CSV table of C-alpha atoms in Angstrom, one decimal:
chain,number,residue,atom,x,y,z
A,1,MET,CA,-3.8,-86.3,191.5
A,2,GLN,CA,-6.1,-89.0,190.2
A,3,VAL,CA,-8.6,-90.7,192.5
A,4,LYS,CA,-8.9,-94.5,192.0
A,5,ALA,CA,-12.0,-95.1,189.9
A,6,THR,CA,-14.6,-97.5,191.1
A,7,SER,CA,-16.0,-98.1,187.6
A,8,SER,CA,-15.1,-100.9,185.3
A,9,ILE,CA,-16.5,-99.0,182.3
A,10,GLY,CA,-13.9,-98.1,179.7
A,11,PHE,CA,-12.6,-94.5,179.5
A,12,ASN,CA,-13.9,-93.7,176.1
A,13,GLU,CA,-17.3,-95.3,176.8
A,14,PHE,CA,-17.5,-93.3,180.1
A,15,ILE,CA,-16.8,-90.1,178.2
A,16,ALA,CA,-19.5,-90.9,175.7
A,17,LEU,CA,-22.1,-91.8,178.4
A,18,MET,CA,-21.5,-88.7,180.5
A,19,ALA,CA,-21.6,-86.5,177.4
A,20,LEU,CA,-25.0,-88.1,176.4
A,21,MET,CA,-26.4,-87.5,179.9
A,22,MET,CA,-25.3,-83.9,179.9
A,23,SER,CA,-26.5,-83.3,176.3
A,24,LEU,CA,-30.1,-84.4,177.0
A,25,VAL,CA,-30.6,-80.9,178.5
A,26,ALA,CA,-29.5,-79.0,175.4
A,27,LEU,CA,-31.2,-81.4,173.0
A,28,SER,CA,-34.6,-81.2,174.8
A,29,ILE,CA,-34.5,-77.4,174.5
A,30,ASP,CA,-32.9,-76.6,171.2
A,31,ALA,CA,-34.3,-79.4,169.1
A,32,MET,CA,-37.8,-78.1,169.8
A,33,LEU,CA,-37.1,-74.6,168.4
A,34,PRO,CA,-38.0,-75.2,164.7
A,35,ALA,CA,-41.2,-76.9,165.8
A,36,LEU,CA,-42.6,-74.1,167.9
A,37,PRO,CA,-44.9,-72.6,165.2
A,38,GLU,CA,-46.3,-76.0,164.2
A,39,ILE,CA,-46.9,-77.0,167.8
A,40,GLY,CA,-48.6,-73.7,168.5
A,41,MET,CA,-50.8,-74.0,165.4
A,42,GLN,CA,-51.9,-77.6,166.3
A,43,LEU,CA,-52.5,-76.6,170.0
A,44,LYS,CA,-54.5,-73.6,168.8
A,45,VAL,CA,-52.3,-71.1,170.6
A,46,VAL,CA,-53.7,-67.6,169.7
A,47,ASP,CA,-50.7,-65.5,170.7
A,48,ALA,CA,-47.5,-66.8,169.0
A,49,ASN,CA,-45.4,-65.4,171.8
A,50,ASN,CA,-46.9,-68.0,174.1
A,51,ASN,CA,-45.1,-70.7,172.2
A,52,GLN,CA,-42.0,-69.5,173.9
A,53,LEU,CA,-43.3,-70.9,177.2
A,54,ILE,CA,-42.5,-74.4,175.7
A,55,VAL,CA,-38.8,-73.4,176.1
A,56,SER,CA,-38.9,-71.5,179.4
A,57,SER,CA,-41.0,-74.2,181.2
A,58,VAL,CA,-38.0,-76.6,180.7
A,59,PHE,CA,-35.7,-74.1,182.4
A,60,LEU,CA,-38.2,-73.8,185.3
A,61,GLY,CA,-38.0,-77.6,185.8
A,62,LEU,CA,-34.2,-77.5,185.6
A,63,ALA,CA,-34.0,-74.7,188.1
A,64,ILE,CA,-36.1,-76.6,190.7
A,65,GLY,CA,-34.7,-80.0,190.0
A,66,GLN,CA,-31.0,-79.2,190.4
A,67,LEU,CA,-31.8,-77.8,193.8
A,68,PHE,CA,-32.6,-81.3,195.1
A,69,TYR,CA,-30.7,-83.9,193.0
A,70,GLY,CA,-27.3,-83.0,194.3
A,71,PRO,CA,-28.1,-83.4,198.0
A,72,ILE,CA,-30.2,-86.4,197.4
A,73,SER,CA,-27.4,-88.2,195.4
A,74,ASP,CA,-25.0,-87.4,198.3
A,75,SER,CA,-27.3,-89.4,200.6
A,76,PHE,CA,-28.7,-92.2,198.4
A,77,GLY,CA,-25.9,-92.6,195.8
A,78,ARG,CA,-25.7,-91.5,192.2
A,79,LYS,CA,-27.7,-94.1,190.4
A,80,ILE,CA,-31.1,-93.9,192.0
A,81,PRO,CA,-31.6,-90.2,191.3
A,82,VAL,CA,-30.6,-90.7,187.7
A,83,TYR,CA,-33.2,-93.4,187.3
A,84,ILE,CA,-35.8,-91.2,188.8
A,85,GLY,CA,-34.8,-88.3,186.6
A,86,LEU,CA,-34.9,-90.3,183.4
A,87,VAL,CA,-38.3,-91.7,184.3
A,88,LEU,CA,-39.6,-88.2,184.9
A,89,PHE,CA,-38.2,-87.0,181.6
A,90,THR,CA,-39.8,-89.9,179.7
A,91,LEU,CA,-43.1,-89.3,181.4
A,92,GLY,CA,-42.9,-85.6,180.5
A,93,CYS,CA,-42.2,-86.5,176.9
A,94,LEU,CA,-45.2,-88.8,176.8
A,95,ILE,CA,-47.4,-86.0,178.2
A,96,SER,CA,-46.2,-83.5,175.7
A,97,LEU,CA,-46.5,-86.0,172.9
A,98,ASN,CA,-50.2,-86.5,173.6
A,99,ALA,CA,-50.9,-82.8,174.5
A,100,HIS,CA,-54.0,-81.3,173.0
A,101,ASN,CA,-53.6,-77.8,174.6
A,102,LEU,CA,-50.7,-75.6,175.7
A,103,GLU,CA,-51.3,-76.1,179.4
A,104,VAL,CA,-50.8,-79.9,179.1
A,105,MET,CA,-47.8,-79.3,176.9
A,106,LEU,CA,-46.2,-77.1,179.5
A,107,VAL,CA,-46.8,-79.6,182.3
A,108,GLY,CA,-44.9,-82.2,180.2
A,109,ARG,CA,-42.1,-79.8,179.4
A,110,PHE,CA,-41.7,-78.9,183.1
A,111,LEU,CA,-41.4,-82.6,183.9
A,112,GLN,CA,-38.8,-82.9,181.2
A,113,GLY,CA,-36.7,-80.2,182.8
A,114,LEU,CA,-37.2,-81.6,186.2
A,115,GLY,CA,-36.0,-85.0,184.9
A,116,VAL,CA,-32.9,-83.9,182.9
A,117,ALA,CA,-31.8,-81.8,185.9
A,118,ALA,CA,-30.7,-85.2,187.3
A,119,THR,CA,-28.6,-86.2,184.4
A,120,ARG,CA,-27.0,-82.7,184.2
A,121,THR,CA,-26.2,-82.5,187.9
A,122,ILE,CA,-25.2,-86.0,188.7
A,123,SER,CA,-23.0,-86.6,185.7
A,124,MET,CA,-20.7,-83.9,187.1
A,125,ALA,CA,-20.8,-85.6,190.5
A,126,ILE,CA,-19.9,-88.9,189.0
A,127,VAL,CA,-16.9,-87.4,187.3
A,128,ARG,CA,-15.8,-85.8,190.6
A,129,ASP,CA,-16.2,-89.1,192.4
A,130,GLN,CA,-13.7,-90.9,190.1
A,131,PHE,CA,-11.2,-88.3,189.1
A,132,GLY,CA,-9.3,-85.4,190.7
A,133,GLY,CA,-6.9,-82.6,189.8
A,134,ASP,CA,-5.5,-82.5,186.2
A,135,GLU,CA,-7.2,-85.8,185.3
A,136,MET,CA,-10.6,-84.5,186.2
A,137,ALA,CA,-9.9,-81.4,184.0
A,138,ARG,CA,-8.9,-83.7,181.2
A,139,VAL,CA,-12.1,-85.8,181.5
A,140,MET,CA,-14.3,-82.7,181.7
A,141,SER,CA,-12.6,-81.2,178.6
A,142,PHE,CA,-13.5,-84.3,176.6
A,143,ILE,CA,-17.0,-84.3,177.8
A,144,MET,CA,-17.5,-80.6,177.2
A,145,ALA,CA,-16.1,-80.9,173.7
A,146,VAL,CA,-19.0,-83.2,172.8
A,147,PHE,CA,-21.5,-81.2,174.9
A,148,ILE,CA,-20.7,-78.0,173.0
A,149,ILE,CA,-21.5,-79.6,169.7
A,150,VAL,CA,-25.1,-80.6,170.7
A,151,PRO,CA,-26.7,-77.1,171.0
A,152,ALA,CA,-25.2,-76.3,167.5
A,153,ILE,CA,-26.8,-79.3,165.8
A,154,ALA,CA,-29.9,-79.8,167.9
A,155,PRO,CA,-32.1,-77.4,165.8
A,156,ALA,CA,-31.0,-79.1,162.7
A,157,VAL,CA,-32.0,-82.4,164.1
A,158,GLY,CA,-35.5,-81.0,164.9
A,159,GLN,CA,-35.7,-79.4,161.5
A,160,GLY,CA,-34.7,-82.7,159.8
A,161,ILE,CA,-37.5,-84.6,161.7
A,162,LEU,CA,-40.0,-82.0,160.6
A,163,LEU,CA,-39.1,-82.5,157.0
A,164,ILE,CA,-40.1,-86.2,157.1
A,165,ALA,CA,-42.6,-86.4,160.0
A,166,ASN,CA,-44.6,-84.3,162.5
A,167,TRP,CA,-43.4,-82.6,165.7
A,168,GLN,CA,-44.5,-85.5,167.9
A,169,MET,CA,-41.6,-87.5,166.5
A,170,ILE,CA,-39.2,-85.1,168.2
A,171,PHE,CA,-40.6,-86.3,171.5
A,172,VAL,CA,-40.3,-89.9,170.3
A,173,LEU,CA,-36.6,-89.2,169.7
A,174,PHE,CA,-36.3,-87.9,173.2
A,175,ILE,CA,-37.9,-91.0,174.6
A,176,VAL,CA,-35.7,-93.3,172.6
A,177,LEU,CA,-32.6,-91.4,173.8
A,178,SER,CA,-33.9,-91.5,177.4
A,179,VAL,CA,-34.4,-95.3,177.3
A,180,ILE,CA,-31.0,-95.8,175.8
A,181,THR,CA,-29.4,-93.6,178.5
A,182,LEU,CA,-31.3,-95.5,181.2
A,183,LEU,CA,-30.3,-98.9,180.0
A,184,TRP,CA,-26.7,-97.9,179.2
A,185,PHE,CA,-26.2,-96.2,182.5
A,186,GLY,CA,-27.9,-98.9,184.5
A,187,TRP,CA,-26.0,-101.7,182.8
A,188,ARG,CA,-22.5,-100.3,182.4
A,189,GLN,CA,-22.0,-97.5,185.0
A,190,PRO,CA,-21.4,-98.8,188.6
A,191,GLU,CA,-22.2,-96.8,191.6
A,192,THR,CA,-19.4,-94.3,192.3
A,193,LEU,CA,-20.4,-93.0,195.8
A,194,VAL,CA,-19.4,-95.6,198.3
A,195,LEU,CA,-21.5,-96.1,201.4
A,196,GLU,CA,-19.0,-94.6,203.9
A,197,LYS,CA,-18.9,-91.3,202.0
A,198,ARG,CA,-22.7,-90.8,201.9
A,199,ARG,CA,-24.3,-88.1,204.1
A,200,ALA,CA,-27.8,-88.2,205.5
A,201,PHE,CA,-30.1,-85.8,203.8
A,202,THR,CA,-31.8,-83.5,206.3
A,203,PHE,CA,-34.0,-80.5,205.6
A,204,SER,CA,-32.2,-78.6,208.4
A,205,LEU,CA,-28.9,-79.0,206.6
A,206,PHE,CA,-30.5,-77.9,203.4
A,207,LYS,CA,-32.1,-74.9,205.0
A,208,THR,CA,-28.8,-73.9,206.6
A,209,GLY,CA,-27.0,-74.1,203.3
A,210,LEU,CA,-29.7,-72.1,201.5
A,211,LYS,CA,-29.6,-69.4,204.2
A,212,GLU,CA,-25.8,-69.2,204.0
A,213,VAL,CA,-25.9,-68.6,200.3
A,214,VAL,CA,-28.7,-66.0,200.4
A,215,THR,CA,-27.1,-64.1,203.3
A,216,HIS,CA,-23.5,-64.1,202.0
A,217,PRO,CA,-23.0,-60.8,200.0
A,218,VAL,CA,-20.4,-62.2,197.7
A,219,ALA,CA,-22.1,-65.5,196.9
A,220,MET,CA,-25.5,-63.9,196.5
A,221,GLY,CA,-24.2,-60.9,194.6
A,222,TYR,CA,-22.5,-63.1,191.9
A,223,THR,CA,-25.6,-65.3,191.9
A,224,ILE,CA,-27.8,-62.3,191.1
A,225,ALA,CA,-25.3,-61.2,188.4
A,226,ALA,CA,-25.4,-64.7,186.9
A,227,GLY,CA,-29.2,-64.5,186.8
A,228,PHE,CA,-29.1,-61.1,185.0
A,229,ILE,CA,-26.7,-62.6,182.4
A,230,PHE,CA,-28.9,-65.7,182.0
A,231,THR,CA,-32.1,-63.6,181.5
A,232,PRO,CA,-31.4,-62.3,178.0
A,233,PHE,CA,-29.9,-65.6,177.0
A,234,ILE,CA,-33.1,-67.5,177.8
A,235,ALA,CA,-35.1,-64.8,176.0
A,236,TYR,CA,-32.8,-65.2,173.0
A,237,LEU,CA,-33.4,-69.0,172.9
A,238,SER,CA,-37.2,-68.5,173.3
A,239,THR,CA,-37.5,-65.9,170.5
A,240,SER,CA,-34.8,-67.1,168.1
A,241,GLN,CA,-37.2,-69.1,166.0
A,242,GLN,CA,-39.5,-66.0,165.5
A,243,VAL,CA,-36.6,-63.7,164.8
A,244,PHE,CA,-34.7,-65.9,162.3
A,245,GLN,CA,-37.5,-67.9,160.7
A,246,GLU,CA,-40.3,-65.3,160.6
A,247,GLN,CA,-38.8,-61.8,160.9
A,248,TYR,CA,-35.8,-62.5,158.7
A,249,GLN,CA,-37.5,-65.3,156.8
A,250,LEU,CA,-34.7,-67.8,156.9
A,251,GLY,CA,-37.0,-70.8,156.8
A,252,GLU,CA,-35.1,-74.0,156.9
A,253,LEU,CA,-31.8,-72.2,157.1
A,254,TYR,CA,-32.5,-71.2,160.6
A,255,PRO,CA,-30.7,-74.1,162.2
A,256,LEU,CA,-27.5,-73.2,160.3
A,257,PHE,CA,-27.3,-69.7,161.6
A,258,PHE,CA,-28.3,-70.8,165.1
A,259,ALA,CA,-25.4,-73.3,165.0
A,260,VAL,CA,-22.9,-70.6,164.1
A,261,LEU,CA,-24.0,-68.6,167.1
A,262,ALA,CA,-24.0,-71.6,169.4
A,263,LEU,CA,-20.4,-72.3,168.4
A,264,ALA,CA,-19.6,-68.8,169.5
A,265,ILE,CA,-20.5,-69.7,173.0
A,266,GLY,CA,-18.5,-72.9,172.7
A,267,LEU,CA,-15.5,-71.0,171.5
A,268,ALA,CA,-15.8,-68.6,174.4
A,269,SER,CA,-15.9,-71.5,176.9
A,270,PHE,CA,-12.8,-73.0,175.3
A,271,LEU,CA,-10.8,-69.8,175.3
A,272,ASN,CA,-11.9,-68.9,178.9
A,273,GLY,CA,-10.5,-72.3,180.1
A,274,ARG,CA,-7.2,-71.3,178.5
A,275,LEU,CA,-7.0,-67.7,179.5
A,276,VAL,CA,-8.7,-67.6,183.0
A,277,THR,CA,-5.6,-68.9,184.8
A,278,ARG,CA,-3.5,-66.1,183.2
A,279,TYR,CA,-5.9,-63.2,183.7
A,280,GLY,CA,-8.2,-64.3,186.5
A,281,MET,CA,-12.0,-64.8,186.7
A,282,ILE,CA,-12.8,-61.3,187.8
A,283,ALA,CA,-10.8,-59.6,185.0
A,284,MET,CA,-12.3,-61.9,182.4
A,285,ALA,CA,-15.8,-61.4,183.6
A,286,THR,CA,-15.5,-57.7,184.0
A,287,LYS,CA,-14.1,-57.3,180.5
A,288,ALA,CA,-16.8,-59.5,179.0
A,289,ILE,CA,-19.7,-57.7,180.7
A,290,ARG,CA,-18.4,-54.3,179.7
A,291,ILE,CA,-18.1,-55.3,176.0
A,292,MET,CA,-21.6,-56.9,176.2
A,293,SER,CA,-23.1,-53.7,177.7
A,294,ILE,CA,-21.4,-51.3,175.3
A,295,VAL,CA,-22.2,-53.4,172.2
A,296,SER,CA,-25.9,-53.9,173.3
A,297,ILE,CA,-26.4,-50.2,174.0
A,298,GLY,CA,-24.9,-49.3,170.6
A,299,MET,CA,-27.1,-51.9,168.9
A,300,MET,CA,-30.2,-50.4,170.6
A,301,GLY,CA,-29.4,-47.2,168.7
A,302,LEU,CA,-28.9,-49.1,165.4
A,303,ALA,CA,-32.2,-51.0,165.9
A,304,TYR,CA,-34.0,-47.7,166.4
A,305,ILE,CA,-32.5,-46.3,163.1
A,306,TRP,CA,-33.7,-49.4,161.2
A,307,ASN,CA,-37.1,-49.6,163.0
A,308,GLY,CA,-36.2,-52.8,164.8
A,309,HIS,CA,-35.1,-54.6,161.6
A,310,PRO,CA,-31.4,-54.0,161.1
A,311,PRO,CA,-29.5,-55.8,158.3
A,312,PHE,CA,-29.2,-59.5,159.0
A,313,TRP,CA,-25.4,-59.5,158.7
A,314,LEU,CA,-25.3,-56.8,161.4
A,315,LEU,CA,-27.6,-58.8,163.7
A,316,MET,CA,-25.4,-61.9,163.3
A,317,VAL,CA,-22.3,-59.9,164.2
A,318,TYR,CA,-24.0,-58.5,167.2
A,319,PHE,CA,-25.3,-61.8,168.4
A,320,ALA,CA,-21.9,-63.4,167.8
A,321,ILE,CA,-20.1,-60.8,170.0
A,322,THR,CA,-22.8,-60.8,172.7
A,323,LEU,CA,-23.1,-64.6,173.0
A,324,PHE,CA,-19.3,-64.9,173.0
A,325,CYS,CA,-19.4,-62.6,176.1
A,326,VAL,CA,-22.2,-64.7,177.6
A,327,GLY,CA,-20.0,-67.8,177.1
A,328,ILE,CA,-17.2,-66.1,179.0
A,329,MET,CA,-19.5,-65.0,181.8
A,330,PHE,CA,-21.3,-68.3,182.4
A,331,GLY,CA,-18.5,-70.3,184.0
A,332,ASN,CA,-16.8,-67.4,185.7
A,333,MET,CA,-20.0,-66.1,187.5
A,334,ASN,CA,-20.7,-69.5,189.0
A,335,ALA,CA,-17.1,-70.0,190.0
A,336,LEU,CA,-17.0,-66.5,191.7
A,337,ALA,CA,-20.2,-67.2,193.5
A,338,MET,CA,-18.8,-70.5,194.7
A,339,GLU,CA,-15.5,-69.2,196.0
A,340,PRO,CA,-16.7,-68.5,199.6
A,341,LEU,CA,-18.7,-71.7,199.8
A,342,GLY,CA,-16.0,-74.4,199.6
A,343,HIS,CA,-17.2,-76.0,202.8
A,344,ILE,CA,-20.7,-76.6,201.3
A,345,ALA,CA,-19.6,-77.0,197.7
A,346,GLY,CA,-22.2,-79.5,196.5
A,347,LEU,CA,-25.2,-77.8,198.1
A,348,GLY,CA,-23.8,-74.4,197.3
A,349,ALA,CA,-23.5,-75.2,193.6
A,350,ALA,CA,-27.1,-76.5,193.6
A,351,VAL,CA,-28.5,-73.4,195.3
A,352,ILE,CA,-26.6,-71.0,193.1
A,353,GLY,CA,-27.6,-72.7,189.9
A,354,SER,CA,-31.2,-72.9,191.0
A,355,LEU,CA,-31.5,-69.3,192.3
A,356,SER,CA,-29.8,-67.7,189.2
A,357,SER,CA,-32.2,-69.6,187.0
A,358,LEU,CA,-35.3,-68.6,189.1
A,359,ILE,CA,-34.1,-64.9,188.9
A,360,ALA,CA,-33.7,-65.1,185.1
A,361,ILE,CA,-36.9,-67.0,184.1
A,362,PRO,CA,-39.6,-64.4,185.0
A,363,PHE,CA,-37.6,-61.6,183.3
A,364,ALA,CA,-36.9,-63.7,180.3
A,365,VAL,CA,-40.5,-64.6,179.8
A,366,PHE,CA,-41.4,-60.9,180.0
A,367,ILE,CA,-38.8,-60.0,177.4
A,368,GLY,CA,-40.0,-62.9,175.1
A,369,LYS,CA,-43.7,-62.0,175.4
A,370,SER,CA,-42.7,-58.4,174.5
A,371,TYR,CA,-41.6,-59.6,171.0
A,372,ASN,CA,-43.5,-57.4,168.5
A,373,GLY,CA,-42.0,-58.5,165.2
A,374,THR,CA,-38.8,-56.6,165.7
A,375,ILE,CA,-35.6,-57.3,167.5
A,376,THR,CA,-35.9,-54.2,169.7
A,377,PRO,CA,-37.3,-55.8,172.9
A,378,LEU,CA,-34.6,-58.5,172.8
A,379,ILE,CA,-31.8,-56.0,172.3
A,380,MET,CA,-33.2,-53.8,175.1
A,381,GLY,CA,-33.2,-56.9,177.3
A,382,PHE,CA,-29.6,-57.6,176.5
A,383,ALA,CA,-28.6,-54.0,177.2
A,384,LEU,CA,-30.6,-53.6,180.4
A,385,PHE,CA,-29.6,-56.8,182.1
A,386,SER,CA,-25.9,-56.6,181.0
A,387,VAL,CA,-25.8,-53.1,182.6
A,388,LEU,CA,-27.5,-54.5,185.8
A,389,ALA,CA,-25.1,-57.4,185.9
A,390,MET,CA,-22.1,-55.0,185.5
A,391,LEU,CA,-23.4,-52.8,188.4
A,392,THR,CA,-24.0,-55.8,190.5
A,393,ILE,CA,-20.5,-57.1,189.9
A,394,ARG,CA,-19.1,-53.6,190.8
A,395,TRP,CA,-21.1,-53.6,194.0
A,396,VAL,CA,-19.7,-57.0,195.0
A,397,ARG,CA,-16.2,-56.0,194.2
A,398,ASN,CA,-16.6,-52.9,196.4
A,399,LYS,CA,-17.8,-55.1,199.2
A,400,GLN,CA,-14.8,-57.4,198.8
A,401,LEU,CA,-12.4,-54.5,198.7
A,402,ALA,CA,-14.0,-53.0,201.8
A,403,VAL,CA,-13.5,-56.2,203.7
A,404,ALA,CA,-9.9,-56.5,202.5
A,405,ARG,CA,-9.1,-53.1,204.0
């Protein structure tokens, strides 16, 4: 059933605007990857592994930001938090653009993550405000079709800028896109949350919702599992430039191979949407995490045989399989964690997204900083945390079965 839209914006324009708002997240992370060595050199970073913090600091901002934007937008409407978020993102870009040391760069990147958390979170809420049922699924499929392409092409965009200018121009691009989004959103997108549907924001309500998620074994169990799956993925993003460009010496071809692997995640998301209604979330997630664990453990052995430098074709096959499994797991883990929280869906989604990220980030940073010129630490991270996720899912299933009896 379709809910009457409150917006006068055209359908195609609405899809484009929402896709742009969601894509700012992927673009702000992935477009920076080819520039990490140049940034580290100019900022006089001694340990190259510390360049990875330029990626993980954005995830930290996202984790904290999404915890608050949803509840705030339920109280004050959708537009004001988006304005705040885009201003924070632009401010963060300006700080990073003028950074003269790593510490200032990381402050700017954190603010960028804090800012784009608004566009990522509230764009979903705007879609929910205007559409329901099959029509909402149709709208989201169009938006996600565009969103999936962005991580694939973002490193190529960053690499292209580096061929003609310096790394600061990547942040200039972010600022331009932020201003375009702000003006477009402010001018063309009406407020979608009417006054009578707004709820007062109280810290007691927030605290109650947070406590319910943390103390619910099913919700928290799947949230922890999602964090374990997210851990090696963040580590992969953080170290991919070093692995592909330096260890395997791909140079300017790095964005091409990164794009292939990004599309593996997109393909998994697409297929999951088609197959999950037939096989169910638990079956899909269980199969994916088993494959990911087995393949990663096997790859650990192969990495040992080749002293941490297996043939590139083998590494690509491994990453394609593993990231495909990650793509299957992402949506299903969040949905499974949300199942018992229907009565606090908005706050529940914010808490689950934030907690899973906060679980993942410290471990991912540790894996990334363990990079030693070989892929061994990263493969070990995939193997360890996929097994931990599998064990966590099994524990939750046993809890559910015990309650069912």
